mmCIF file of C-alpha atoms in Angstrom:
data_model
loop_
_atom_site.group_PDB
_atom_site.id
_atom_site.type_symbol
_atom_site.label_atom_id
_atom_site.label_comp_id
_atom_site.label_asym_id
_atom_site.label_seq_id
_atom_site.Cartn_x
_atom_site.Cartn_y
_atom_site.Cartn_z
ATOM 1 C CA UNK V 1 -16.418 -27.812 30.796
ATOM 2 C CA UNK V 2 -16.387 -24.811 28.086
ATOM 3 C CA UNK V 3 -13.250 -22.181 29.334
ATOM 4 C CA UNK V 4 -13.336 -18.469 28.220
ATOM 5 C CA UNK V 5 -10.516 -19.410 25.809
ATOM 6 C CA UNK V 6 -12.783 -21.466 23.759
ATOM 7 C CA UNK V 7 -14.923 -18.266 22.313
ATOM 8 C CA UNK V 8 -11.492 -16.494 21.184
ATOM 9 C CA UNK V 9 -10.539 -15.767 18.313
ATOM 10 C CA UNK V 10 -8.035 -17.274 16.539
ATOM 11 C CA UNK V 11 -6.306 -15.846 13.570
ATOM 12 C CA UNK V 12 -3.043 -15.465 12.342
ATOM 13 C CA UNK V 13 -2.285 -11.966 11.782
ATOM 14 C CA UNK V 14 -0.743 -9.099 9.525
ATOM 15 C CA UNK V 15 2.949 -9.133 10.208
ATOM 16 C CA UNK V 16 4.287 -5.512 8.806
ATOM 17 C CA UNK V 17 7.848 -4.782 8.612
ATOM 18 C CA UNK V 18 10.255 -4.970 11.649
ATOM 19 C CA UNK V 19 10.256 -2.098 13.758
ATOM 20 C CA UNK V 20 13.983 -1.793 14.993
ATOM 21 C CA UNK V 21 15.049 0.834 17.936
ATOM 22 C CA UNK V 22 18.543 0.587 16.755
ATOM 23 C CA UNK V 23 20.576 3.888 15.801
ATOM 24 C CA UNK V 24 22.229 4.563 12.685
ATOM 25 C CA UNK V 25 20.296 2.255 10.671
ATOM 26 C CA UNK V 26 19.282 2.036 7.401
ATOM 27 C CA UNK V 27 15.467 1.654 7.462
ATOM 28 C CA UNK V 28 14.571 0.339 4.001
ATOM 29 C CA UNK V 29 12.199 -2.297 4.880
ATOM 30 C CA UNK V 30 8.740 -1.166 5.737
ATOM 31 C CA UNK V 31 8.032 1.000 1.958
ATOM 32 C CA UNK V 32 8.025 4.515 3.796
ATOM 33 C CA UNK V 33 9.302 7.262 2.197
ATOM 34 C CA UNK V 34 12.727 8.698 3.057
ATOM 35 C CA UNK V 35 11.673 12.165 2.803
ATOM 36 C CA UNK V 36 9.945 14.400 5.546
ATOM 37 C CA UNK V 37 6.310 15.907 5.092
ATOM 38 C CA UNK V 38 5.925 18.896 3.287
ATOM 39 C CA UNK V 39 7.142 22.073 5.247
ATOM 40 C CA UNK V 40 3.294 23.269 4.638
ATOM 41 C CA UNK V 41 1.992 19.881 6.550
ATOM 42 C CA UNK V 42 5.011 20.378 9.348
ATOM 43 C CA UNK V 43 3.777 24.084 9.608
ATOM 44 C CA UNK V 44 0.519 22.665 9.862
ATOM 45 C CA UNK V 45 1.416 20.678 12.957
ATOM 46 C CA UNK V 46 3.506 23.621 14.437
ATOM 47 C CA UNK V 47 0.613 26.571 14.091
ATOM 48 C CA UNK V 48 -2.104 23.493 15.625
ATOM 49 C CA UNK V 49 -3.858 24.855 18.159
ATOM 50 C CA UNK V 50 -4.070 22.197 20.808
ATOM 51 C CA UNK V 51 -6.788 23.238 22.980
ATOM 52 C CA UNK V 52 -8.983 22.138 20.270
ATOM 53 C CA UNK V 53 -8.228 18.630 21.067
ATOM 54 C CA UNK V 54 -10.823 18.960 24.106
ATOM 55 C CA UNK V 55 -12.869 18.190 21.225
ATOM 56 C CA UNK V 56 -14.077 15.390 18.889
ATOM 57 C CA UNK V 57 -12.869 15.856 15.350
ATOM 58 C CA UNK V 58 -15.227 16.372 12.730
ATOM 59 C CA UNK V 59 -17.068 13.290 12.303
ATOM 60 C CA UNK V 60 -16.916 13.065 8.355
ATOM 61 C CA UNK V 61 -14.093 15.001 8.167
ATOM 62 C CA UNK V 62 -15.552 16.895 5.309
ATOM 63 C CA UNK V 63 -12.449 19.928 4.700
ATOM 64 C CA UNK V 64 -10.154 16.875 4.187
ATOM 65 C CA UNK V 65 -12.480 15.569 1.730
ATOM 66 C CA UNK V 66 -12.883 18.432 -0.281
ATOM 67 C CA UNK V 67 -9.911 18.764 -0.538
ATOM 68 C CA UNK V 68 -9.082 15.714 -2.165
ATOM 69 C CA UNK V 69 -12.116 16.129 -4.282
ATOM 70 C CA UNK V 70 -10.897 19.574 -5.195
ATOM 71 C CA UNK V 71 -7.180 17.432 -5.788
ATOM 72 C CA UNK V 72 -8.635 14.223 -8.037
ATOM 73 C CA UNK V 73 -11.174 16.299 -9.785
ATOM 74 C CA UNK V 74 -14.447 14.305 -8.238
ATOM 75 C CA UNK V 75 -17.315 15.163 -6.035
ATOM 76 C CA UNK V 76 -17.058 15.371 -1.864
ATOM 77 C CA UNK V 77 -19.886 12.421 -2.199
ATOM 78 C CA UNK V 78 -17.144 10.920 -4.347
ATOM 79 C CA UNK V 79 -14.682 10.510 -1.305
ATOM 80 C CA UNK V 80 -14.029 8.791 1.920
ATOM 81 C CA UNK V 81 -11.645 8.772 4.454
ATOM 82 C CA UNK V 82 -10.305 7.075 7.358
ATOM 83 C CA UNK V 83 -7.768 6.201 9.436
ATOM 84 C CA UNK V 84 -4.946 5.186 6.719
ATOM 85 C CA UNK V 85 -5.810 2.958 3.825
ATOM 86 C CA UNK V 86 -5.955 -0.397 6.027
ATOM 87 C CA UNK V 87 -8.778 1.415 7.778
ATOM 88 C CA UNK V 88 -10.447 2.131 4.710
ATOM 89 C CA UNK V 89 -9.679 -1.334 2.829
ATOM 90 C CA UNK V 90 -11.062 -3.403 5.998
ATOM 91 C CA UNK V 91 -14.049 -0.964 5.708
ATOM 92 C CA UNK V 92 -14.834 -1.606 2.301
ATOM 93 C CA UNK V 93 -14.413 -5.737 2.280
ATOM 94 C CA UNK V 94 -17.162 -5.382 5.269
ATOM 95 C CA UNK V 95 -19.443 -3.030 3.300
ATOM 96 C CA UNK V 96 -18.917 -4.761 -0.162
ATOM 97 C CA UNK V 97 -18.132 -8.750 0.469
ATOM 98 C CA UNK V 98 -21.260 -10.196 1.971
ATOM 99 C CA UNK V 99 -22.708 -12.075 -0.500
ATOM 100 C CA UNK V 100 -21.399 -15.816 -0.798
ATOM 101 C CA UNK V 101 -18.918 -16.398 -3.602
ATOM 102 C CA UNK V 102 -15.555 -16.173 -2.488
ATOM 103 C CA UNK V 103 -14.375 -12.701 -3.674
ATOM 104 C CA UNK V 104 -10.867 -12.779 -5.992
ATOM 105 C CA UNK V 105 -7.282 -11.253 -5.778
ATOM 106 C CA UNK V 106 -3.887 -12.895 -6.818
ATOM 107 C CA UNK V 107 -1.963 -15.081 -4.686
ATOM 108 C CA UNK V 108 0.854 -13.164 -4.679
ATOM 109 C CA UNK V 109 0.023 -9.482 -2.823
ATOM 110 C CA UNK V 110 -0.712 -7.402 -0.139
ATOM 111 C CA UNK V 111 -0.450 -10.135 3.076
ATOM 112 C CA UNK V 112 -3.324 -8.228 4.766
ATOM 113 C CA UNK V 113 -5.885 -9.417 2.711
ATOM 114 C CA UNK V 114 -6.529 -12.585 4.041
ATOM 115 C CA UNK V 115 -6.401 -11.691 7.255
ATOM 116 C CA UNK V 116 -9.577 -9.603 6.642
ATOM 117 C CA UNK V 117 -10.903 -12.350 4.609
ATOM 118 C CA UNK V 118 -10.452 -14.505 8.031
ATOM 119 C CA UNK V 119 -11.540 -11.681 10.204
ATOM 120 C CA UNK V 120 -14.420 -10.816 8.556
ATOM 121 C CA UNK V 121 -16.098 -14.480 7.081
ATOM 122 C CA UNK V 122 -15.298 -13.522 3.944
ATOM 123 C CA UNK V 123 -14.432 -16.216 1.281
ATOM 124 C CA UNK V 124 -12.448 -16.252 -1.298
ATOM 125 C CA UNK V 125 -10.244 -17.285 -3.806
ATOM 126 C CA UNK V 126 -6.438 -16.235 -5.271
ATOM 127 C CA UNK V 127 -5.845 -16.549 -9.009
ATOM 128 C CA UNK V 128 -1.867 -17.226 -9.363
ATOM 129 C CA UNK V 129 0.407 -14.512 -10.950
ATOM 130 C CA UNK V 130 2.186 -15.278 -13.926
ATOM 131 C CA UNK V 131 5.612 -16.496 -14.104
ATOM 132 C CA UNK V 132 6.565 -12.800 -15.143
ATOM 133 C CA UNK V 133 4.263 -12.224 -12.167
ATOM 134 C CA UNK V 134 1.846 -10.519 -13.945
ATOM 135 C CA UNK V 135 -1.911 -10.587 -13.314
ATOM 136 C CA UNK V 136 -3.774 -12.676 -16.314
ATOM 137 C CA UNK V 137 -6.278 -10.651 -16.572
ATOM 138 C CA UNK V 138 -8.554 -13.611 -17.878
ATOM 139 C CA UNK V 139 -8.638 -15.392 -14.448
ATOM 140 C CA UNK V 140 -11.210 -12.893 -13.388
ATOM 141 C CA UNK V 141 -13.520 -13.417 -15.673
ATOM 142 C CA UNK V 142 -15.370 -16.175 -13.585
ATOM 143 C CA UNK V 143 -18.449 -15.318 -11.289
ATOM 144 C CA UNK V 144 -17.313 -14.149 -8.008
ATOM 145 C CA UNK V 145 -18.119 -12.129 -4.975
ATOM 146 C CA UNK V 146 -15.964 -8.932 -5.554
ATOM 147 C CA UNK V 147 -12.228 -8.605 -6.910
ATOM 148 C CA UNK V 148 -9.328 -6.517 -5.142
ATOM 149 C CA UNK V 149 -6.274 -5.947 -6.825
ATOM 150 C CA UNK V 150 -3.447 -3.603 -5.911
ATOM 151 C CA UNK V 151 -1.867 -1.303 -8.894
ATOM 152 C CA UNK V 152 1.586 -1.512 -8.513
ATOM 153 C CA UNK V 153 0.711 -5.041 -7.174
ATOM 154 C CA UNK V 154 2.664 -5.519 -3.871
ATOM 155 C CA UNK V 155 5.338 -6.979 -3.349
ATOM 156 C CA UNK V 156 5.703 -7.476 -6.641
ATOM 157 C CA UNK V 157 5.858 -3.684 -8.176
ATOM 158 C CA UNK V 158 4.105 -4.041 -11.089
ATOM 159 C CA UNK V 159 1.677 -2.296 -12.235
ATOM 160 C CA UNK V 160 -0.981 -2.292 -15.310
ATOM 161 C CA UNK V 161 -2.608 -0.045 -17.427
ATOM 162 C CA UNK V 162 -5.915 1.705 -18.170
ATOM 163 C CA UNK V 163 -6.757 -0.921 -20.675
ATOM 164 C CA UNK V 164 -6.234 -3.665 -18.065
ATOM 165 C CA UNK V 165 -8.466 -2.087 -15.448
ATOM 166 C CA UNK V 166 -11.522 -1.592 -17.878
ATOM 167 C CA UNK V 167 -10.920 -5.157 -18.803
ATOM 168 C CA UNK V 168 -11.069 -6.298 -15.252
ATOM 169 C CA UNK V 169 -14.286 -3.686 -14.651
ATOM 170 C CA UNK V 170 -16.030 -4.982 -17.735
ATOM 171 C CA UNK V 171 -16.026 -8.812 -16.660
ATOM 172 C CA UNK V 172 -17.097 -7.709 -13.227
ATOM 173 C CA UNK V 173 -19.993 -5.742 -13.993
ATOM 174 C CA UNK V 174 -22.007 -7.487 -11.032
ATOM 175 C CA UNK V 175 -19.026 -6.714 -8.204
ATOM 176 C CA UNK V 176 -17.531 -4.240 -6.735
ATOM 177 C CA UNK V 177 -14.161 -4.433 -7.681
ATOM 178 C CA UNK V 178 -11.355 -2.475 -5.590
ATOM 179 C CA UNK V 179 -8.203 -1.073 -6.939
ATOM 180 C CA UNK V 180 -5.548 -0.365 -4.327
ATOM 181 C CA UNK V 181 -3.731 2.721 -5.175
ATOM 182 C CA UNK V 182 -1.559 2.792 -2.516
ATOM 183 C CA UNK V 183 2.025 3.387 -4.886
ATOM 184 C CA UNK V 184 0.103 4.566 -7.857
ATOM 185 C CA UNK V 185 2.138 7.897 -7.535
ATOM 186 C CA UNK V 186 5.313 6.327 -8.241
ATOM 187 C CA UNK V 187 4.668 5.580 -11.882
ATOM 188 C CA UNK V 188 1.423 4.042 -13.236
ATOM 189 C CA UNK V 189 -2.201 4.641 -14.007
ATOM 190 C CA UNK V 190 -4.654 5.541 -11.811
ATOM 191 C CA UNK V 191 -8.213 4.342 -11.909
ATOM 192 C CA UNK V 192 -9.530 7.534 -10.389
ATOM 193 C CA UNK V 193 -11.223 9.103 -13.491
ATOM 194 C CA UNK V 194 -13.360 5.648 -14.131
ATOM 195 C CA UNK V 195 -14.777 5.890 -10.957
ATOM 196 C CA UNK V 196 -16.854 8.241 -13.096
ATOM 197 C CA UNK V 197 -17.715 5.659 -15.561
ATOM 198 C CA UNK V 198 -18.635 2.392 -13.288
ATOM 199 C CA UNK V 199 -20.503 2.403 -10.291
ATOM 200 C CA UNK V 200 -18.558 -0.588 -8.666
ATOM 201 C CA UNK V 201 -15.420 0.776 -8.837
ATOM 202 C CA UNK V 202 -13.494 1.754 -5.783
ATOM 203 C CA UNK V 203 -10.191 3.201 -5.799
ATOM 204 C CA UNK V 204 -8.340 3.486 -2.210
ATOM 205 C CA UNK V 205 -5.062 5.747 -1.776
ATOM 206 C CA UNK V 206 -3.197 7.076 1.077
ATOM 207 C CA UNK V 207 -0.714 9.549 2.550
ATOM 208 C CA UNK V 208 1.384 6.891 3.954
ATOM 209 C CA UNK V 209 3.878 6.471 0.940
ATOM 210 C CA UNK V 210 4.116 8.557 -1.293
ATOM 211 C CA UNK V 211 2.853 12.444 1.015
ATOM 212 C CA UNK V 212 5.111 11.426 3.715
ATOM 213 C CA UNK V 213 2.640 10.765 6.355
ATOM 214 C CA UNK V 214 2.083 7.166 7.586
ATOM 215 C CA UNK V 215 2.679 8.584 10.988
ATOM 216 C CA UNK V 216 -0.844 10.227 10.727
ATOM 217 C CA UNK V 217 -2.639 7.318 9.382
ATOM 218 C CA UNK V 218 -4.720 8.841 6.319
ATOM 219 C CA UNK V 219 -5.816 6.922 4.158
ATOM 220 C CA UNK V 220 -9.053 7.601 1.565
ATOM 221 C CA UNK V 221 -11.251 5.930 -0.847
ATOM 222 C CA UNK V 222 -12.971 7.649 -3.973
ATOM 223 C CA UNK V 223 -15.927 6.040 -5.962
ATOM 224 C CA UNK V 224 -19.523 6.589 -7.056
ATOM 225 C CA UNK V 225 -21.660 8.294 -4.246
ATOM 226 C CA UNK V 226 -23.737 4.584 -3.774
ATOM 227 C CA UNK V 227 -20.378 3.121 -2.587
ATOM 228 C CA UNK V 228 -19.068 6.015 -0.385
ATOM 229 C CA UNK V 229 -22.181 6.052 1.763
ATOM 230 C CA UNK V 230 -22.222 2.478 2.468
ATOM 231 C CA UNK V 231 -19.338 3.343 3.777
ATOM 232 C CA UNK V 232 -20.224 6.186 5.409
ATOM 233 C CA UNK V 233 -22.914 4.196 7.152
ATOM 234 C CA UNK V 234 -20.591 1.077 8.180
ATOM 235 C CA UNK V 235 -17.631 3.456 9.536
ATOM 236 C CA UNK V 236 -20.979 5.249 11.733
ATOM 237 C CA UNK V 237 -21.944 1.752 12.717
ATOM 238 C CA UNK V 238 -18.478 1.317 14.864
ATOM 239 C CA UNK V 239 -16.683 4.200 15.083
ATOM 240 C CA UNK V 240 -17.784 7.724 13.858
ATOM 241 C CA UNK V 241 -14.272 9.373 14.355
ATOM 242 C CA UNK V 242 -11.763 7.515 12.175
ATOM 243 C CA UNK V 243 -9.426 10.871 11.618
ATOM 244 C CA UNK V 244 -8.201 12.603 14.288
ATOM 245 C CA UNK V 245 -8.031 16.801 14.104
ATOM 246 C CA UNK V 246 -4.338 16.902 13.257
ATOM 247 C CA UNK V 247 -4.254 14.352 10.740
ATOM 248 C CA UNK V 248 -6.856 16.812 8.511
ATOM 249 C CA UNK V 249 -5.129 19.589 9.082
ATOM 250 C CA UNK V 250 -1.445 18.139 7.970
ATOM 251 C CA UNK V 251 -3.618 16.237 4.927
ATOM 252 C CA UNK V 252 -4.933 19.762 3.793
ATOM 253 C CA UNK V 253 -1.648 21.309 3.704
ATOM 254 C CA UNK V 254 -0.042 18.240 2.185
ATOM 255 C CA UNK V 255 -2.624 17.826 -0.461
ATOM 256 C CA UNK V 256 -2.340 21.707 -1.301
ATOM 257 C CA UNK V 257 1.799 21.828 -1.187
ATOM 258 C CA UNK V 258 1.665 19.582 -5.119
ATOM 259 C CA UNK V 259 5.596 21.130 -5.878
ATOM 260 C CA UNK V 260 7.046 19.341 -2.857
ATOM 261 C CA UNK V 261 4.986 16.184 -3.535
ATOM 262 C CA UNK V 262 5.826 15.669 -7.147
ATOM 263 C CA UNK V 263 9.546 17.065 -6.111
ATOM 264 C CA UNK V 264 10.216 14.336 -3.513
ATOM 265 C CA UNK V 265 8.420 11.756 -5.726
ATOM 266 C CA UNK V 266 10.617 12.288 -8.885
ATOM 267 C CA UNK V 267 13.463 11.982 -6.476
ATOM 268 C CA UNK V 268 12.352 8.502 -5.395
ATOM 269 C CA UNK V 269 12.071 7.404 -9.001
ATOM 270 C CA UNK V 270 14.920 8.590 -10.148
ATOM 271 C CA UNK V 271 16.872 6.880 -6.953
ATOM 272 C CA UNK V 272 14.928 3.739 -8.006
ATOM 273 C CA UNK V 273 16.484 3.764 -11.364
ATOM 274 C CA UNK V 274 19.605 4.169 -10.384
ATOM 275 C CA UNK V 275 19.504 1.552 -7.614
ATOM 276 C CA UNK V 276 17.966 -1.058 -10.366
ATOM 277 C CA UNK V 277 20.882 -0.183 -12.719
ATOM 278 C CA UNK V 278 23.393 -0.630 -9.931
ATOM 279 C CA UNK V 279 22.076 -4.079 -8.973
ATOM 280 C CA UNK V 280 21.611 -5.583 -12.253
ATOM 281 C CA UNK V 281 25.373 -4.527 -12.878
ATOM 282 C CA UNK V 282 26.219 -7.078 -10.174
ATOM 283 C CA UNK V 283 23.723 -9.834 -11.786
ATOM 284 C CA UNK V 284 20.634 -9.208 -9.641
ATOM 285 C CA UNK V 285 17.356 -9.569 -11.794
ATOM 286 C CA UNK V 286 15.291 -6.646 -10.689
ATOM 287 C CA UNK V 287 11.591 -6.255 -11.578
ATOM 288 C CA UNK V 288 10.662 -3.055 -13.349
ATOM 289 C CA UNK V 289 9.584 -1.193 -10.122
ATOM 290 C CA UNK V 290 6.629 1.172 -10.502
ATOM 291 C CA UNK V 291 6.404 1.390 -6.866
ATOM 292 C CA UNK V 292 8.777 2.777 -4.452
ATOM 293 C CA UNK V 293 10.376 -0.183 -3.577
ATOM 294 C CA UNK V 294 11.722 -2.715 -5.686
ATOM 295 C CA UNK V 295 12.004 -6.835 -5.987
ATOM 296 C CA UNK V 296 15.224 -8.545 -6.646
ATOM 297 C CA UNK V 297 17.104 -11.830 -6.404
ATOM 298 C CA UNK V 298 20.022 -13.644 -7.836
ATOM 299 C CA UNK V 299 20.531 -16.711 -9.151
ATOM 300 C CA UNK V 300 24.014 -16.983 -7.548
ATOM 301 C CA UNK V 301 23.253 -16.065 -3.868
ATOM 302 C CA UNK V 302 20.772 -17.061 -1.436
ATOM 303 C CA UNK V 303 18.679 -13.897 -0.244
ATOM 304 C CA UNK V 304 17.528 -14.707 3.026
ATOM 305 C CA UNK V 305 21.220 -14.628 3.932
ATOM 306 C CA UNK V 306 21.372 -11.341 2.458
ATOM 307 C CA UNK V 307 18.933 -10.137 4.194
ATOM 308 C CA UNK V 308 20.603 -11.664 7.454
ATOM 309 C CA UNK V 309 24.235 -10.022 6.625
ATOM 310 C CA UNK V 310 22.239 -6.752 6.033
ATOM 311 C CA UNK V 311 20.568 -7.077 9.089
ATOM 312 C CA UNK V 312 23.962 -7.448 11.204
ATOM 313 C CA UNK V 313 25.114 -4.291 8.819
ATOM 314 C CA UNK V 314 22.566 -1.942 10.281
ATOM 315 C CA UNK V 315 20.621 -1.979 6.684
ATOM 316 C CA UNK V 316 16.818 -3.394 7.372
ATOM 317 C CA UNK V 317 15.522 -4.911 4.344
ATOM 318 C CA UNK V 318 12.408 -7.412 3.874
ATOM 319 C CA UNK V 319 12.285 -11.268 3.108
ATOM 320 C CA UNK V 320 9.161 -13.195 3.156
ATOM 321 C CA UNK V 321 9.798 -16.809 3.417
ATOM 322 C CA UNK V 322 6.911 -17.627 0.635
ATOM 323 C CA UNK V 323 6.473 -19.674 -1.950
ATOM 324 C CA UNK V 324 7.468 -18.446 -5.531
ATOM 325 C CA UNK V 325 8.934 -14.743 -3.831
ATOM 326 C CA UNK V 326 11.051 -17.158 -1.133
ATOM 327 C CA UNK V 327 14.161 -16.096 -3.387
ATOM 328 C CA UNK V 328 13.751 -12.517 -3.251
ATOM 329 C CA UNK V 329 13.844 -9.539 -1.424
ATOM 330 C CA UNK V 330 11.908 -6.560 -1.453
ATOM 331 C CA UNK V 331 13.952 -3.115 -0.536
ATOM 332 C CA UNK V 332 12.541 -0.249 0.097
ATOM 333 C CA UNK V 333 14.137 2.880 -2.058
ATOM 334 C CA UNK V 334 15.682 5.075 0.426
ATOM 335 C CA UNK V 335 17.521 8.611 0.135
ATOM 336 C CA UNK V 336 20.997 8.057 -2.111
ATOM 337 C CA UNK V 337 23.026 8.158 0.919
ATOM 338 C CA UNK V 338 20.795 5.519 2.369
ATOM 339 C CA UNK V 339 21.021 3.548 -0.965
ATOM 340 C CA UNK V 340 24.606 3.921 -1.227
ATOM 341 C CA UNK V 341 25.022 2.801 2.242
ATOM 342 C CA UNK V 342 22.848 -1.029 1.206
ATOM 343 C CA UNK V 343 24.586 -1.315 -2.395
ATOM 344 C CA UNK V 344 28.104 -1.090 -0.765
ATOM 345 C CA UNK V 345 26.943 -4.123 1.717
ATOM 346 C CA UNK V 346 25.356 -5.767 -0.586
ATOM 347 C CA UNK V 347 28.768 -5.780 -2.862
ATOM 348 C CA UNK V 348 30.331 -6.597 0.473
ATOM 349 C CA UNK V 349 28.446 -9.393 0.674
ATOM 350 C CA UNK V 350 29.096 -11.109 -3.017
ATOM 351 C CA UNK V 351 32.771 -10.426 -2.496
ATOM 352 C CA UNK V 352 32.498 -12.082 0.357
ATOM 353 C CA UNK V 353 30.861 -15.372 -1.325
#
């Protein structure tokens, strides 16, 4: 006899970044940015009038997207937005990955990938980074069903150039490719302006990182008007209010307070560099970050007990027990006091060796 449990379904899912309720810790582990919103988004959510919430939210959520076309220089048609970039990504491998060759993205990346891939029937197929861990750009060449590729590459942090991308978009002329701009702010090129040149490009972004705001959940997508309202009509198909009242309101005044973004972003950087300097001074190899994290080991120490002795330290870092990253850990750049805080355990714990 057939039981209810047999028409479940069974996947393995996205595991994000522990969640701890402890006090006084050092949070460093889940890529969020140490900094609050801007003061325009907090007096955004101060001066929101609540008794609007009686009422559904602007279905398309079109003052939030002209604002970011006003910000990236493109059309409202150009842009889409939902409820932070996962939203948007798991929108767009629905609406984009139906035919039958397995799309493409590199083995090592974003974790959540795959799960959609699962989730949605999608197949596919992972190319494997380079020993540098650098996407060969060549590997894409071959027919498929659509590429995705984050720039910085997570967890990785490395990103690639405009003469990469029109490579990959010029021997994928018959995909949609998808370039995940989720830490583009933190130091490398962004695909936005070639949106305007091919059709099949989509470039997804968010407020979660670098504006301060994964609390809110905003994410967005911008690409030629074809793309956006096949998404349009599979967000309508499911669920016509993806972002709530407040988030637009806080992602207006965050998009329109650019001082305090590039401000707390230059901060991050320069915290980054100083963090990677620190590190390599103790014999760490750290990847050249373009993100706001970065990925280190060390050839004389094993890092998941690092990341153990952090963990009894108060200072949350991230380890993924994988193969080829199994010997690293990613850290999240936090403020200086924050950093100074992890690189005075983590000499703690080489002394201690």
């Amino acid at each position: 006899m057939n039981s209810f449990r047999d028409n479940l379904r069974k996947i393995t899912p996205y595991v994000p970044g522990e969640q701890s309720k402890e006090k006084d810790i050092v949070k460093i582990n889940a890529n969020e940015n140490p900094y609050p919103p801007s003061p325009k988004a907090v007096e955004a959510l101060k001066s929101f009038n609540t008794d609007t919430l009686r009422f559904y939210p602007n279905a398309n959520a079109n003052i939030l997207k002209e604002a970011l076309a006003e910000y990236y220089g493109v059309g409202v048609k150009n842009v889409f937005v939902g409820n932070g970039s996962d939203d948007v990504l798991a929108l767009a491998f629905q609406s984009f990955f139906c035919g039958e060759l397995p799309i493409a993205y590199p083995d090592i990346t974003y974790s959540f990938y795959p799960v959609w891939c699962d989730l949605f029937n999608i197949p596919y197929k992972t190319y494997p980074l380079g020993e540098d861990f650098r996407i060969n750009i060549e590997d894409y060449k071959e027919p498929n069903g659509g590429v995705v590729i984050p720039n910085p590459n997570a967890p990785t942090s490395l990103g690639e150039g405009e003469d990469f991308i029109r490579k990959l978009l010029e021997y994928n002329r018959d995909s949609v490719v998808i370039i995940d701009e989720a830490y583009v702010d933190f130091g490398v090129y962004s695909s936005v302006k070639l949106t305007e040149e091919y059709d099949n490009l989509l470039v997804t972004g968010t407020f979660s990182k670098s504006r301060s705001l994964a609390g809110m959940r905003i994410g967005f997508a911008i690409g030629s008007a074809e793309l956006i309202g096949v998404l349009e009509a599979v967000k309508n198909s499911y669920n016509s209010y993806t972002v709530d009242s407040l988030s637009i309101d806080m992602g207006i005044a965050s998009i329109k307070d650019d001082e305090y973004f590039k401000e707390t972003i230059n901060k991050v950087i320069a915290t980054r560099e100083r963090v990677t300097n620190e590190l390599r001074s103790l014999g760490f190899e750290v990847l050249d970050s373009q993100t706001n994290f970065i990925l280190a080991t060390h050839e004389g120490y094993n890092m998941k007990e690092l990341f153990d002795y952090l963990k009894t330290k108060k200072v949350f870092i991230r380890y993924f027990s994988l193969p080829r990253i199994e010997k690293y850990v990613r850290v999240t750049i936090g403020t200086d006091d924050e950093m100074d805080r992890f690189l005075c355990e983590v000499k703690s714990f080489t002394e201690g060796k």
